[in-house]
CSV table of C-alpha atoms and ligand atoms in Angstrom, one decimal:
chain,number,residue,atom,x,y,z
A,1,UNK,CA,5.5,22.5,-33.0
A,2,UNK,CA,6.5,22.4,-29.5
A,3,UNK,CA,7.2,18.5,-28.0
A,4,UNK,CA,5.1,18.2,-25.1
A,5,UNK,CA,7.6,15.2,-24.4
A,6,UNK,CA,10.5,17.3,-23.8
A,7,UNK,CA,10.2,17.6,-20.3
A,8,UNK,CA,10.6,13.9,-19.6
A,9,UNK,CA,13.9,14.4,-21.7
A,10,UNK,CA,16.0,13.8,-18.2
A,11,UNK,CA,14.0,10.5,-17.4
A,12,UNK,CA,14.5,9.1,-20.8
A,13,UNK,CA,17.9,9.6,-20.7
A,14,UNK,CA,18.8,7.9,-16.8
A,15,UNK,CA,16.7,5.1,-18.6
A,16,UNK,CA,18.7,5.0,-21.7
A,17,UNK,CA,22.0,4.8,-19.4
A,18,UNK,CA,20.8,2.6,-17.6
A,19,UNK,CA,19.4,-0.1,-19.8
A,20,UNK,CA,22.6,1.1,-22.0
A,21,UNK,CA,24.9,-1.3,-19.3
A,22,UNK,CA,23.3,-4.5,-20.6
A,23,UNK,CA,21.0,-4.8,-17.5
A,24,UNK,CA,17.7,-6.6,-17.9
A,25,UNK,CA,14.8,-3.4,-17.3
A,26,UNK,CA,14.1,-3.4,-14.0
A,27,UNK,CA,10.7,-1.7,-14.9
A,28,UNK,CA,9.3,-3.7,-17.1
A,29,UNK,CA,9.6,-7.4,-16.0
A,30,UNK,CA,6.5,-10.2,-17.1
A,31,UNK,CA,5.6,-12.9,-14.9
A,32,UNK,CA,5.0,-15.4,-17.3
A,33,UNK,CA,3.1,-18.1,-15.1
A,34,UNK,CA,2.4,-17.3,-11.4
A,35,UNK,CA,2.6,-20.7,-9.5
A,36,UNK,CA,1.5,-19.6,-5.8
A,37,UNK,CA,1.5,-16.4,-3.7
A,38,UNK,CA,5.2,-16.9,-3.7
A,39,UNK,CA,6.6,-18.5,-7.1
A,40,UNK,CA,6.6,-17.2,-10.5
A,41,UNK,CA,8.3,-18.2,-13.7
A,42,UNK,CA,10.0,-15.2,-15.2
A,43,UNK,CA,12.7,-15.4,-18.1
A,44,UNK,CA,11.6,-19.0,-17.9
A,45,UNK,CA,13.1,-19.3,-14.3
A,46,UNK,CA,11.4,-20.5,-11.6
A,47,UNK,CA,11.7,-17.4,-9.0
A,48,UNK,CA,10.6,-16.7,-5.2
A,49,UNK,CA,8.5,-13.6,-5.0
A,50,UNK,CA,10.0,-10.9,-2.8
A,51,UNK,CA,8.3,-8.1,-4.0
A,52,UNK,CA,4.6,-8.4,-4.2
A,53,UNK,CA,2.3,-6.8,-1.4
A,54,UNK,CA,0.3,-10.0,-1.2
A,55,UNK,CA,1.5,-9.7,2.4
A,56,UNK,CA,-0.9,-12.2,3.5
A,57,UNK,CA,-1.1,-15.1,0.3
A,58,UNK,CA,-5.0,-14.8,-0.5
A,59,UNK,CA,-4.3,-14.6,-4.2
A,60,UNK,CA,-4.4,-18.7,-4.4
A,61,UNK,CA,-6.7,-19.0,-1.1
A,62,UNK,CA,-9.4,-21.8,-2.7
A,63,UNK,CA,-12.3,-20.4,-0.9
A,64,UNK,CA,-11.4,-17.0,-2.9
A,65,UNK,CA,-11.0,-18.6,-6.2
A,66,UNK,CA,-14.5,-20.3,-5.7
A,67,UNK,CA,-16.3,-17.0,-4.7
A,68,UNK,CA,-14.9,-15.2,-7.8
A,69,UNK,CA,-15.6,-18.3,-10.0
A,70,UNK,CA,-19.2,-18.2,-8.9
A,71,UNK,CA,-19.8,-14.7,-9.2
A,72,UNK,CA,-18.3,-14.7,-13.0
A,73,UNK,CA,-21.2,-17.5,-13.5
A,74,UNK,CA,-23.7,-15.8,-12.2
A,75,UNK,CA,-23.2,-11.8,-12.9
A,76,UNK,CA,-21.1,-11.8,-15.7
A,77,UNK,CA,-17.6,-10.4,-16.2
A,78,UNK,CA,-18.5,-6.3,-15.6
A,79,UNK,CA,-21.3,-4.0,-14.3
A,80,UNK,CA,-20.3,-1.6,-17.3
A,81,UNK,CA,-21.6,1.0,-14.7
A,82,UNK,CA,-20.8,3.5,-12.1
A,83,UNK,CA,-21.8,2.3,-8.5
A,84,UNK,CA,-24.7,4.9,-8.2
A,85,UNK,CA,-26.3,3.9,-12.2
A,86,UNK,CA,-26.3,0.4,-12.8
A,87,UNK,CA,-23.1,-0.8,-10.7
A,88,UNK,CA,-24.1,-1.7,-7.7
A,89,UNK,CA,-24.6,-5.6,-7.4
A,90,UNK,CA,-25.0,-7.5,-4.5
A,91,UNK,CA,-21.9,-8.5,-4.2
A,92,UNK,CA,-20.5,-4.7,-3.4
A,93,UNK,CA,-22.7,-4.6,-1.1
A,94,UNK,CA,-21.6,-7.6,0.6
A,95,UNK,CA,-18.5,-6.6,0.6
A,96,UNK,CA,-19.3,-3.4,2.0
A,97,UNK,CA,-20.7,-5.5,4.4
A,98,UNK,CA,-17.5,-7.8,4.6
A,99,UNK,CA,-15.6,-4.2,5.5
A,100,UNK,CA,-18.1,-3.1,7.9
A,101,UNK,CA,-17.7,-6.4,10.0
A,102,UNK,CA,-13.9,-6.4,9.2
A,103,UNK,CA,-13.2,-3.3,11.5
A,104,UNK,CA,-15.9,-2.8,13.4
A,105,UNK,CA,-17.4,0.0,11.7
A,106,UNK,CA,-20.8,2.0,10.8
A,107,UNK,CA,-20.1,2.7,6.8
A,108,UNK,CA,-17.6,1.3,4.2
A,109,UNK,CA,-17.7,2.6,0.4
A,110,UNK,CA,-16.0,0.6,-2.2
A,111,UNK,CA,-13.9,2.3,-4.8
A,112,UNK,CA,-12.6,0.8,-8.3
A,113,UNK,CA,-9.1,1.4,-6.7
A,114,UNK,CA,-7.0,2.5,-3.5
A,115,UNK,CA,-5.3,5.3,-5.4
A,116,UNK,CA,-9.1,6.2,-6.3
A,117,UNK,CA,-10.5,6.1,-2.5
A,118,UNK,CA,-7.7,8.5,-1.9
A,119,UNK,CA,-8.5,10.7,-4.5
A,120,UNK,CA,-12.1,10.5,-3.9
A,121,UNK,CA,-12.4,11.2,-0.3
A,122,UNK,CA,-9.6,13.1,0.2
A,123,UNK,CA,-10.4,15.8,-2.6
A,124,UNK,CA,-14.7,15.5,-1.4
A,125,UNK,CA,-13.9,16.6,2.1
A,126,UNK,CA,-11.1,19.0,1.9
A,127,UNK,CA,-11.8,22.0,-0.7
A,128,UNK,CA,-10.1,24.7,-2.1
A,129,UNK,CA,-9.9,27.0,1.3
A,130,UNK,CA,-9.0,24.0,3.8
A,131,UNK,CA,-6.5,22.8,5.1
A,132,UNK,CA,-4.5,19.4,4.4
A,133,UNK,CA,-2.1,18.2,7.1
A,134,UNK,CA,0.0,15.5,5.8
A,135,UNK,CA,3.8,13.4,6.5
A,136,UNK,CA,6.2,14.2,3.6
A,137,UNK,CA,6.4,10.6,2.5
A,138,UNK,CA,2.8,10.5,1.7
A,139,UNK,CA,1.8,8.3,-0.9
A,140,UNK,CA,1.4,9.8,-4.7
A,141,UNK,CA,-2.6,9.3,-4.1
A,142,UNK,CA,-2.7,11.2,-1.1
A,143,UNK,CA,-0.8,14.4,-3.1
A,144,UNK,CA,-3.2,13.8,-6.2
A,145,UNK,CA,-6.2,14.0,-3.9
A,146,UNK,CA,-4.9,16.9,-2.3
A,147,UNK,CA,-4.4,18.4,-5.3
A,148,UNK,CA,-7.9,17.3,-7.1
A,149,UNK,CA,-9.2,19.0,-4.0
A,150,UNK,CA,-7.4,21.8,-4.3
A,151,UNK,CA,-6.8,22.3,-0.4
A,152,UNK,CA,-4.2,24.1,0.7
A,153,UNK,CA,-1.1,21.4,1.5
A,154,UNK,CA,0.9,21.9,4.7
A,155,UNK,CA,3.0,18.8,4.4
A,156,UNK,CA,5.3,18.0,7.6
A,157,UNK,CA,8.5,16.3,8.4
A,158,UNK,CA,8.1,12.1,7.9
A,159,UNK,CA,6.9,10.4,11.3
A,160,UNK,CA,7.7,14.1,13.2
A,161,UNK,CA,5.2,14.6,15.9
A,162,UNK,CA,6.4,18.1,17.1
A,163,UNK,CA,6.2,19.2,13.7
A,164,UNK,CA,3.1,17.8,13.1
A,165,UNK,CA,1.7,20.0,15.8
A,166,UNK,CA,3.6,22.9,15.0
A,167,UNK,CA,1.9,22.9,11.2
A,168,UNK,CA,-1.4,22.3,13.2
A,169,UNK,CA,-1.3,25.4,15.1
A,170,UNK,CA,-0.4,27.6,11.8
A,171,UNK,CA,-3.5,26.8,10.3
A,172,UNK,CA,-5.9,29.9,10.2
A,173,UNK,CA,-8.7,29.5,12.9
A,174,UNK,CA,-12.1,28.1,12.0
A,175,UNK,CA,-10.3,26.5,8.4
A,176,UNK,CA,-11.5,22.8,7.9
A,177,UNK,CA,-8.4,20.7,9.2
A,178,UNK,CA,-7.7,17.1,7.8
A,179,UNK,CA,-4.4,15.6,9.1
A,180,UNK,CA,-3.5,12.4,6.5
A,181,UNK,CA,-1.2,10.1,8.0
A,182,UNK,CA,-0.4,6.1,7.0
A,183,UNK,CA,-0.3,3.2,9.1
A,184,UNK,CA,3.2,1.7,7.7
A,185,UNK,CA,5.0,3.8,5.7
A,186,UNK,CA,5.6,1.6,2.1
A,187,UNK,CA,9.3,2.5,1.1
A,188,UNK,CA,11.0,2.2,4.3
A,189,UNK,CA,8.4,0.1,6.1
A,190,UNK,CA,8.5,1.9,9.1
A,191,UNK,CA,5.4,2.4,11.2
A,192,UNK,CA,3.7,5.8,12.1
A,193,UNK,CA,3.6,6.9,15.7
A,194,UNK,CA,-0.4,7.2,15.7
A,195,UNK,CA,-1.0,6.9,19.2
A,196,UNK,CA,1.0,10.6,19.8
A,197,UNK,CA,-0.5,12.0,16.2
A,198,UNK,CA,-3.7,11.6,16.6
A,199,UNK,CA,-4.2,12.7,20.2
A,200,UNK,CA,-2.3,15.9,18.5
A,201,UNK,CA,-4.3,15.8,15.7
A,202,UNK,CA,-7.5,15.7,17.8
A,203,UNK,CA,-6.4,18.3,20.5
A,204,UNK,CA,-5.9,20.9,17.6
A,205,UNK,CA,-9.5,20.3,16.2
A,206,UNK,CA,-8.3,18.1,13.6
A,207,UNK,CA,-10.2,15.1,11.7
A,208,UNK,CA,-7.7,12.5,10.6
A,209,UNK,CA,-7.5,10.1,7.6
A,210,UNK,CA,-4.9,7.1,8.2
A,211,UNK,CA,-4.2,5.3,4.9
A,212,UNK,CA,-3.6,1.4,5.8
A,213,UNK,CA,-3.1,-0.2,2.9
A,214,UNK,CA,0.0,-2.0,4.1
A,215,UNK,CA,-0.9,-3.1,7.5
A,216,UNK,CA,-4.3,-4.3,6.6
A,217,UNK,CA,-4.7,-8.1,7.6
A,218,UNK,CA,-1.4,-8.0,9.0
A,219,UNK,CA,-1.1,-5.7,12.2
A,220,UNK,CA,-2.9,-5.3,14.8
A,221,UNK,CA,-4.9,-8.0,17.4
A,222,UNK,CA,-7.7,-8.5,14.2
A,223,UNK,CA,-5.5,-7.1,11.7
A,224,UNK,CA,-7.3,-3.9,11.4
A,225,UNK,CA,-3.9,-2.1,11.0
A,226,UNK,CA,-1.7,0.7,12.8
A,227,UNK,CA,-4.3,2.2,14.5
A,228,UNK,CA,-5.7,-0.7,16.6
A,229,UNK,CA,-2.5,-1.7,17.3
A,230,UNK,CA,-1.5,1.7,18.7
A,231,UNK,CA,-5.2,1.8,20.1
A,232,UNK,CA,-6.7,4.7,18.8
A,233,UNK,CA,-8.6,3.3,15.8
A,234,UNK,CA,-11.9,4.7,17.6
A,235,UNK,CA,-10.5,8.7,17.4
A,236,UNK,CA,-9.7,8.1,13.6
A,237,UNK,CA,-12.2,9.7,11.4
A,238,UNK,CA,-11.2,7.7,7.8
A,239,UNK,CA,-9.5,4.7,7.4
A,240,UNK,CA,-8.5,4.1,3.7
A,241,UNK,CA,-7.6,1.0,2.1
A,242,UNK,CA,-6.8,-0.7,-0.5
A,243,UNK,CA,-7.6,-4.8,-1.8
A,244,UNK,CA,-4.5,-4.8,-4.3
A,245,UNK,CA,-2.4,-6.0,-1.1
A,246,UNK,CA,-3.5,-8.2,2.0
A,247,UNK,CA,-7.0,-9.0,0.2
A,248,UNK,CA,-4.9,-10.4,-2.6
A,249,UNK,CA,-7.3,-8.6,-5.7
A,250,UNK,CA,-7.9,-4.7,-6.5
A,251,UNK,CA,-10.0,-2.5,-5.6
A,252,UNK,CA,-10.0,0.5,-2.6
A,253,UNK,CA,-12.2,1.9,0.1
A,254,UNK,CA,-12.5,3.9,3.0
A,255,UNK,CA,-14.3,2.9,6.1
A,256,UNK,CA,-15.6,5.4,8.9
A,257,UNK,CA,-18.4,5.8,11.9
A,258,UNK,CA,-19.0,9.4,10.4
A,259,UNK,CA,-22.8,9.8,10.9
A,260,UNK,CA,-22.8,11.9,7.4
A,261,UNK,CA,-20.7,9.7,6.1
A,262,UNK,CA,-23.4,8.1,3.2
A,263,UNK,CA,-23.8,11.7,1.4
A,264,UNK,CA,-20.1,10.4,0.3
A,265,UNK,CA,-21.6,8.4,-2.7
A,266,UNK,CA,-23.5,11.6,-4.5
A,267,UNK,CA,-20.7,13.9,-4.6
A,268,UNK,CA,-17.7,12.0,-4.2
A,269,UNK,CA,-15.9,11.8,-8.2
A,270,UNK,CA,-14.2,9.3,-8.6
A,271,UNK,CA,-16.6,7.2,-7.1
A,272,UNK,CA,-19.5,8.6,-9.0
A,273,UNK,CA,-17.7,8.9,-12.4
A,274,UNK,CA,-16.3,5.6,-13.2
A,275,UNK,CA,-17.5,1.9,-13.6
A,276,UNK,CA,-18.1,-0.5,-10.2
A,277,UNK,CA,-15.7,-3.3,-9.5
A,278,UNK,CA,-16.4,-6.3,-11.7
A,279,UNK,CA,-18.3,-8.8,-9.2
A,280,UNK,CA,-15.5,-11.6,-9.6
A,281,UNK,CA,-13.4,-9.3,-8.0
A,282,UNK,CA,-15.5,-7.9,-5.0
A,283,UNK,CA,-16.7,-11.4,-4.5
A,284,UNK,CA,-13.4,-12.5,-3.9
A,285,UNK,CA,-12.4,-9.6,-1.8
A,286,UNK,CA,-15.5,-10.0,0.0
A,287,UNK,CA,-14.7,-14.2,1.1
A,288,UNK,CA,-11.1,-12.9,1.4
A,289,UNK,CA,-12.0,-10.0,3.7
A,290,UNK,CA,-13.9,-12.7,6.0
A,291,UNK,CA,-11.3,-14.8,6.0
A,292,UNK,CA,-8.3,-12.5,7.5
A,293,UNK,CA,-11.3,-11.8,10.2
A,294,UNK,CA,-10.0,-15.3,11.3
A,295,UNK,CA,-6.0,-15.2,10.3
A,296,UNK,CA,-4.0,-14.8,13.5
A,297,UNK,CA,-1.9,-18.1,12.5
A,298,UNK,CA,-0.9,-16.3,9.4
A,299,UNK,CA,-0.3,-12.5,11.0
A,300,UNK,CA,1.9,-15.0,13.0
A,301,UNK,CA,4.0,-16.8,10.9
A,302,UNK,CA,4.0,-13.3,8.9
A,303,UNK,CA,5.9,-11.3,12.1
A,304,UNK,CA,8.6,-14.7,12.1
A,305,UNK,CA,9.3,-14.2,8.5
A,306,UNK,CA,9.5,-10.6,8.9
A,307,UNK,CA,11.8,-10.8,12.4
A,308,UNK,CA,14.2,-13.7,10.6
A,309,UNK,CA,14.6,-12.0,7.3
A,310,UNK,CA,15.5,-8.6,8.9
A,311,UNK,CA,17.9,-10.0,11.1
A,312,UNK,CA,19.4,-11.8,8.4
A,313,UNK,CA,19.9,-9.6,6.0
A,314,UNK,CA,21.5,-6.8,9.0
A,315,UNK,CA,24.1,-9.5,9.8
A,316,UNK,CA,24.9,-10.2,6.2
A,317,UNK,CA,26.1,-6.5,6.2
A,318,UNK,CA,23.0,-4.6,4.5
A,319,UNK,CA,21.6,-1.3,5.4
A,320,UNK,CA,18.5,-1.6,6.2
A,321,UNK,CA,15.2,0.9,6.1
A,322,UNK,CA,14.5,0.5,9.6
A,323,UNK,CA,16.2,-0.8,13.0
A,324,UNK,CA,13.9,-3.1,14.1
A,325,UNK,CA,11.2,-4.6,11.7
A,326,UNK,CA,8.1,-3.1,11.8
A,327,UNK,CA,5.9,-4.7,9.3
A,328,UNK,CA,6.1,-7.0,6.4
A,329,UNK,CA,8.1,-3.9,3.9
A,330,UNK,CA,12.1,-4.7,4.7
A,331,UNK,CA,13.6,-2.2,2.5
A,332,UNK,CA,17.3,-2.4,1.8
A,333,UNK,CA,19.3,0.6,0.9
A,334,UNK,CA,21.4,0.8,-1.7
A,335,UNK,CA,24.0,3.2,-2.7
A,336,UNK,CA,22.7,4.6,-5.9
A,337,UNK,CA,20.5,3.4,-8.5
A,338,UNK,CA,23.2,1.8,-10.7
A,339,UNK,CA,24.4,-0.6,-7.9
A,340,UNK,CA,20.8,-1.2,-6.5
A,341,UNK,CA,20.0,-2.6,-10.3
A,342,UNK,CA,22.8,-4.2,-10.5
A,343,UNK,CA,21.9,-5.9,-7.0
A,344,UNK,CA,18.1,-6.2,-8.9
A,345,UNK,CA,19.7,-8.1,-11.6
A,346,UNK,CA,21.8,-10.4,-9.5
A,347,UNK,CA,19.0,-11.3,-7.1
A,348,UNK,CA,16.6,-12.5,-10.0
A,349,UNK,CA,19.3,-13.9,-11.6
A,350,UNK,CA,19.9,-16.4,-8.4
A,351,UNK,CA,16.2,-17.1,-8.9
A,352,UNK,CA,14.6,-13.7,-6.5
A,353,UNK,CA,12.0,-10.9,-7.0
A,354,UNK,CA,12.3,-8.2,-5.2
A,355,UNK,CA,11.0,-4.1,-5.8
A,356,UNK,CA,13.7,-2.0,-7.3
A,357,UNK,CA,12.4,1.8,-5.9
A,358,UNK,CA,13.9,4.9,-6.5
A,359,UNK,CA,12.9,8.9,-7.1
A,360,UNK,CA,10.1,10.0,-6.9
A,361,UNK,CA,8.4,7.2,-5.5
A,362,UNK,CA,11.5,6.7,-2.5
A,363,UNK,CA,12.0,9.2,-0.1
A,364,UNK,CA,15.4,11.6,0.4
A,365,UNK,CA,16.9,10.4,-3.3
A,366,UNK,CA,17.1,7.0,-1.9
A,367,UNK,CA,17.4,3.8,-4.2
A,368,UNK,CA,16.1,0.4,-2.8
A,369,UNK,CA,15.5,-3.2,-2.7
A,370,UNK,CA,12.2,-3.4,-1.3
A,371,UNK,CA,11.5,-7.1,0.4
A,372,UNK,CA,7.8,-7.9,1.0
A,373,UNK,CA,7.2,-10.8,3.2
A,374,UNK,CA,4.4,-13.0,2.5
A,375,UNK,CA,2.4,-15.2,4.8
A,376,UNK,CA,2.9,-18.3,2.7
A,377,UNK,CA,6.8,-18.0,2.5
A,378,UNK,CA,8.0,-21.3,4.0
A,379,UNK,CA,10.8,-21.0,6.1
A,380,UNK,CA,12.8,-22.9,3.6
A,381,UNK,CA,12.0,-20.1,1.5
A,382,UNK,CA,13.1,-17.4,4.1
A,383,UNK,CA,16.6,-19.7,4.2
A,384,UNK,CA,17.1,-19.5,0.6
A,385,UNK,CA,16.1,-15.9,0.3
A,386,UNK,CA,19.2,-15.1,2.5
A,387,UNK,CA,21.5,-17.6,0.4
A,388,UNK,CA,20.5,-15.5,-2.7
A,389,UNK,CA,21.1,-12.1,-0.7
A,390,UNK,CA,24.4,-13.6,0.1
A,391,UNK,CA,25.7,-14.7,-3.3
A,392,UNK,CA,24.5,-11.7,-5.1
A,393,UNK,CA,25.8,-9.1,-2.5
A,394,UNK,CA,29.0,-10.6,-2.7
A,395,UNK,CA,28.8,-10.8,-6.7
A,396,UNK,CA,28.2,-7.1,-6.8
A,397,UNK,CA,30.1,-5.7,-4.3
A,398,UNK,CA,27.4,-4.8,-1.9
A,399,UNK,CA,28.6,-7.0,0.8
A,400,UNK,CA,32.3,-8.3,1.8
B,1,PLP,C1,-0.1,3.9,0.9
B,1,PLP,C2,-0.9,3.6,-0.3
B,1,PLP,N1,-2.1,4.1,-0.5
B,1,PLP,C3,-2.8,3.7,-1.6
B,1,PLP,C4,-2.3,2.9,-2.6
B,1,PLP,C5,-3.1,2.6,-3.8
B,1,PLP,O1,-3.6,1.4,-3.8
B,1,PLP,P1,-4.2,0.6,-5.1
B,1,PLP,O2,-3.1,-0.2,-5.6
B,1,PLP,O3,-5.4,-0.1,-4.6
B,1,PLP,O4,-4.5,1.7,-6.1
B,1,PLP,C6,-1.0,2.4,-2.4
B,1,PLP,C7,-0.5,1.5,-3.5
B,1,PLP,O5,0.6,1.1,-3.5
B,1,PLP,C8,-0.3,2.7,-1.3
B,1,PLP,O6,0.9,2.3,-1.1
């Protein structure tokens, strides 16, 4: 019998080494009581969360707990049915609603996930003989779409305009173009440059899908991401989303002023073939959504968490994923994936969380600590964040 296993033979074995040096698993860590947006207890530590996308602290906002108490009175704790059977409750439709409002928009479909809203739209509108334009460093549910879909997949150069363009003009005349870009790009946290993609995009007959799953809430005047910031959110055909991040729950979507949009829920997949969002959850997405309508104070102190930590951690010596910061993602580079979890281990040994990422989820090879900033870290926190950066740099060897 042949081992259908066999072909993860070289992952098993980097794990084995790995876990072979003593270290704790990097991959496999339990949060045994989660105090706030920004404290857990792991190993029976108290630790300061570094490395959650709960960019802007909903996942403990009262209001939210309320709404998704509520709804578990009143509707139970499932649909047990696809949106277009039995799964359609009010509440998805208020939060359809909440999305609508949110950015200013004619439709907004809910999906059980952001991975799925990827998958779903992306495979519904670009078949087997058109034409996918997308950065590199796309997400894993941008790819899986695509290849759901199967469209043919001209992927370009990460953030390159030119070459953008230069893909755009090899596509066959008259062949459906979709051009799938992000807002912030989540490894590196680095922005896209929107404003000169989409005008590209759009001059080459293009529709364009920007994913903004990390910038939702967070950038932009009414936190509607990238695109508003950069201006162009009205030339954007799709924005997709995602509630696992600033909305603080799960669940995905995409939003657009398509007039054809609707025809979206009869023969889009995943949205068809699987079970609705249970209503706790889109009732607390829904009061969540509403509330980052009216969180420029937090999108705030967000940007001076994100400014100070950056330029801490650049003058303690660290290589940073970016130059500047950009968004709320400060990702730290590390030299290869044995030091980075030693660094891992160090860092939630002085009592800090952060994202060890590496291959195939990292760009170029590249191993990192990945820092996400949350709205409801204290600047005490931000202080001792950089204390614990300090000691275990210097413990490891990453720093002098
Ligand atoms: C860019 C991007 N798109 C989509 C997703 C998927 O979101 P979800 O967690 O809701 O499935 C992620 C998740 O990390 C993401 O980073």
């Amino acid at each position: 019998m042949s081992d259908l296993f066999s072909k993860f033979d070289d992952v098993i074995e980097q794990r084995e080494t790995l876990l072979a040096t003593g270290i704790i698993d990097p991959f496999n860590l339990v949060m045994e009581r989660v105090e706030s947006p920004t404290v857990a207890i792991c190993n029976g530590k108290r630790t300061i969360l570094l490395g959650t996308y709960n960019y802007m602290g909903m996942t403990f906002d009262p209001d939210v707990i309320a709404a998704g108490k509520q709804a578990l009175d009143e509707y139970g704790s499932g649909t047990t049915g696809s949106r277009v059977l039995n799964g359609t409750y009010a509440g998805h439709r208020a939060v359809e609603e909440a999305l609508k409002d949110f950015y200013a928009m004619d439709h907004a479909m809910v999906f059980s996930t952001g991975y799925q809203a990827n998958l779903g739209v992306i495979s519904t509108l670009a078949g087997k003989d058109d034409y996918v334009i997308l950065d590199i460093d796309s997400h894993a549910s941008i790819y899986d779409g695509c290849a759901l879909g199967n469209a043919q997949i001209i992927p370009f150069r990460h953030n390159d305009v030119d070459a953008l363009e230069k893909r755009l003009k090899r596509v066959p005349d008259g062949a459906g173009k979709l051009v799938v870009l992000e807002g912030v790009y989540s490894m590196l946290g680095d922005v896209a440059p929107l404003k000169e993609m989409v005008a590209v995009s759009k001059a080459n007959g293009a529709m364009v899908l920007v994913d903004e799953a990390h910038s939702m809430g967070f950038i932009g005047e009414h936190g509607r991401g990238v695109a508003e910031a950069q201006g162009v959110i009205d030339d954007v055909d799709f924005i997709i989303g995602t509630f696992s991040k600033s909305v603080g729950t799960v669940g995905g979507f995409c939003v657009s002023n398509h007039p054809k949009f609707e025809i979206l829920r009869l023969v889009c997949r995943p949205y068809v073939f699987t079970a609705s969002l249970p209503p706790s959850v889109v009732a607390t997405a829904a009061t969540s959504i509403r509330k980052l309508m009216q969180a420029s104070d937090k999108r705030e102190h967000l940007w001076g968490n994100s400014k100070r930590l950056h330029a801490g951690l650049k003058q303690l010596g660290f290589t940073l994923g970016t130059d500047e910061p950009q968004a709320a993602i400060i990702a730290v580079i590390m030299p290869d994936l044995a030091t980075g979890a030693a660094m891992w281990e160090a860092l939630l040994n002085e009592g800090l969380y952060v994202n060890l990422a590496r291959p195939p989820a990292t760009p170029a090879g590249m191993t990192l600590l990945r820092c996400s900033l949350c709205s409801e870290h204290s600047s005490e926190q931000v202080g001792e964040i950089l204390g614990m950066f300090t000691a275990a740099g210097r413990a490891t060897g990453c720093i002098a």
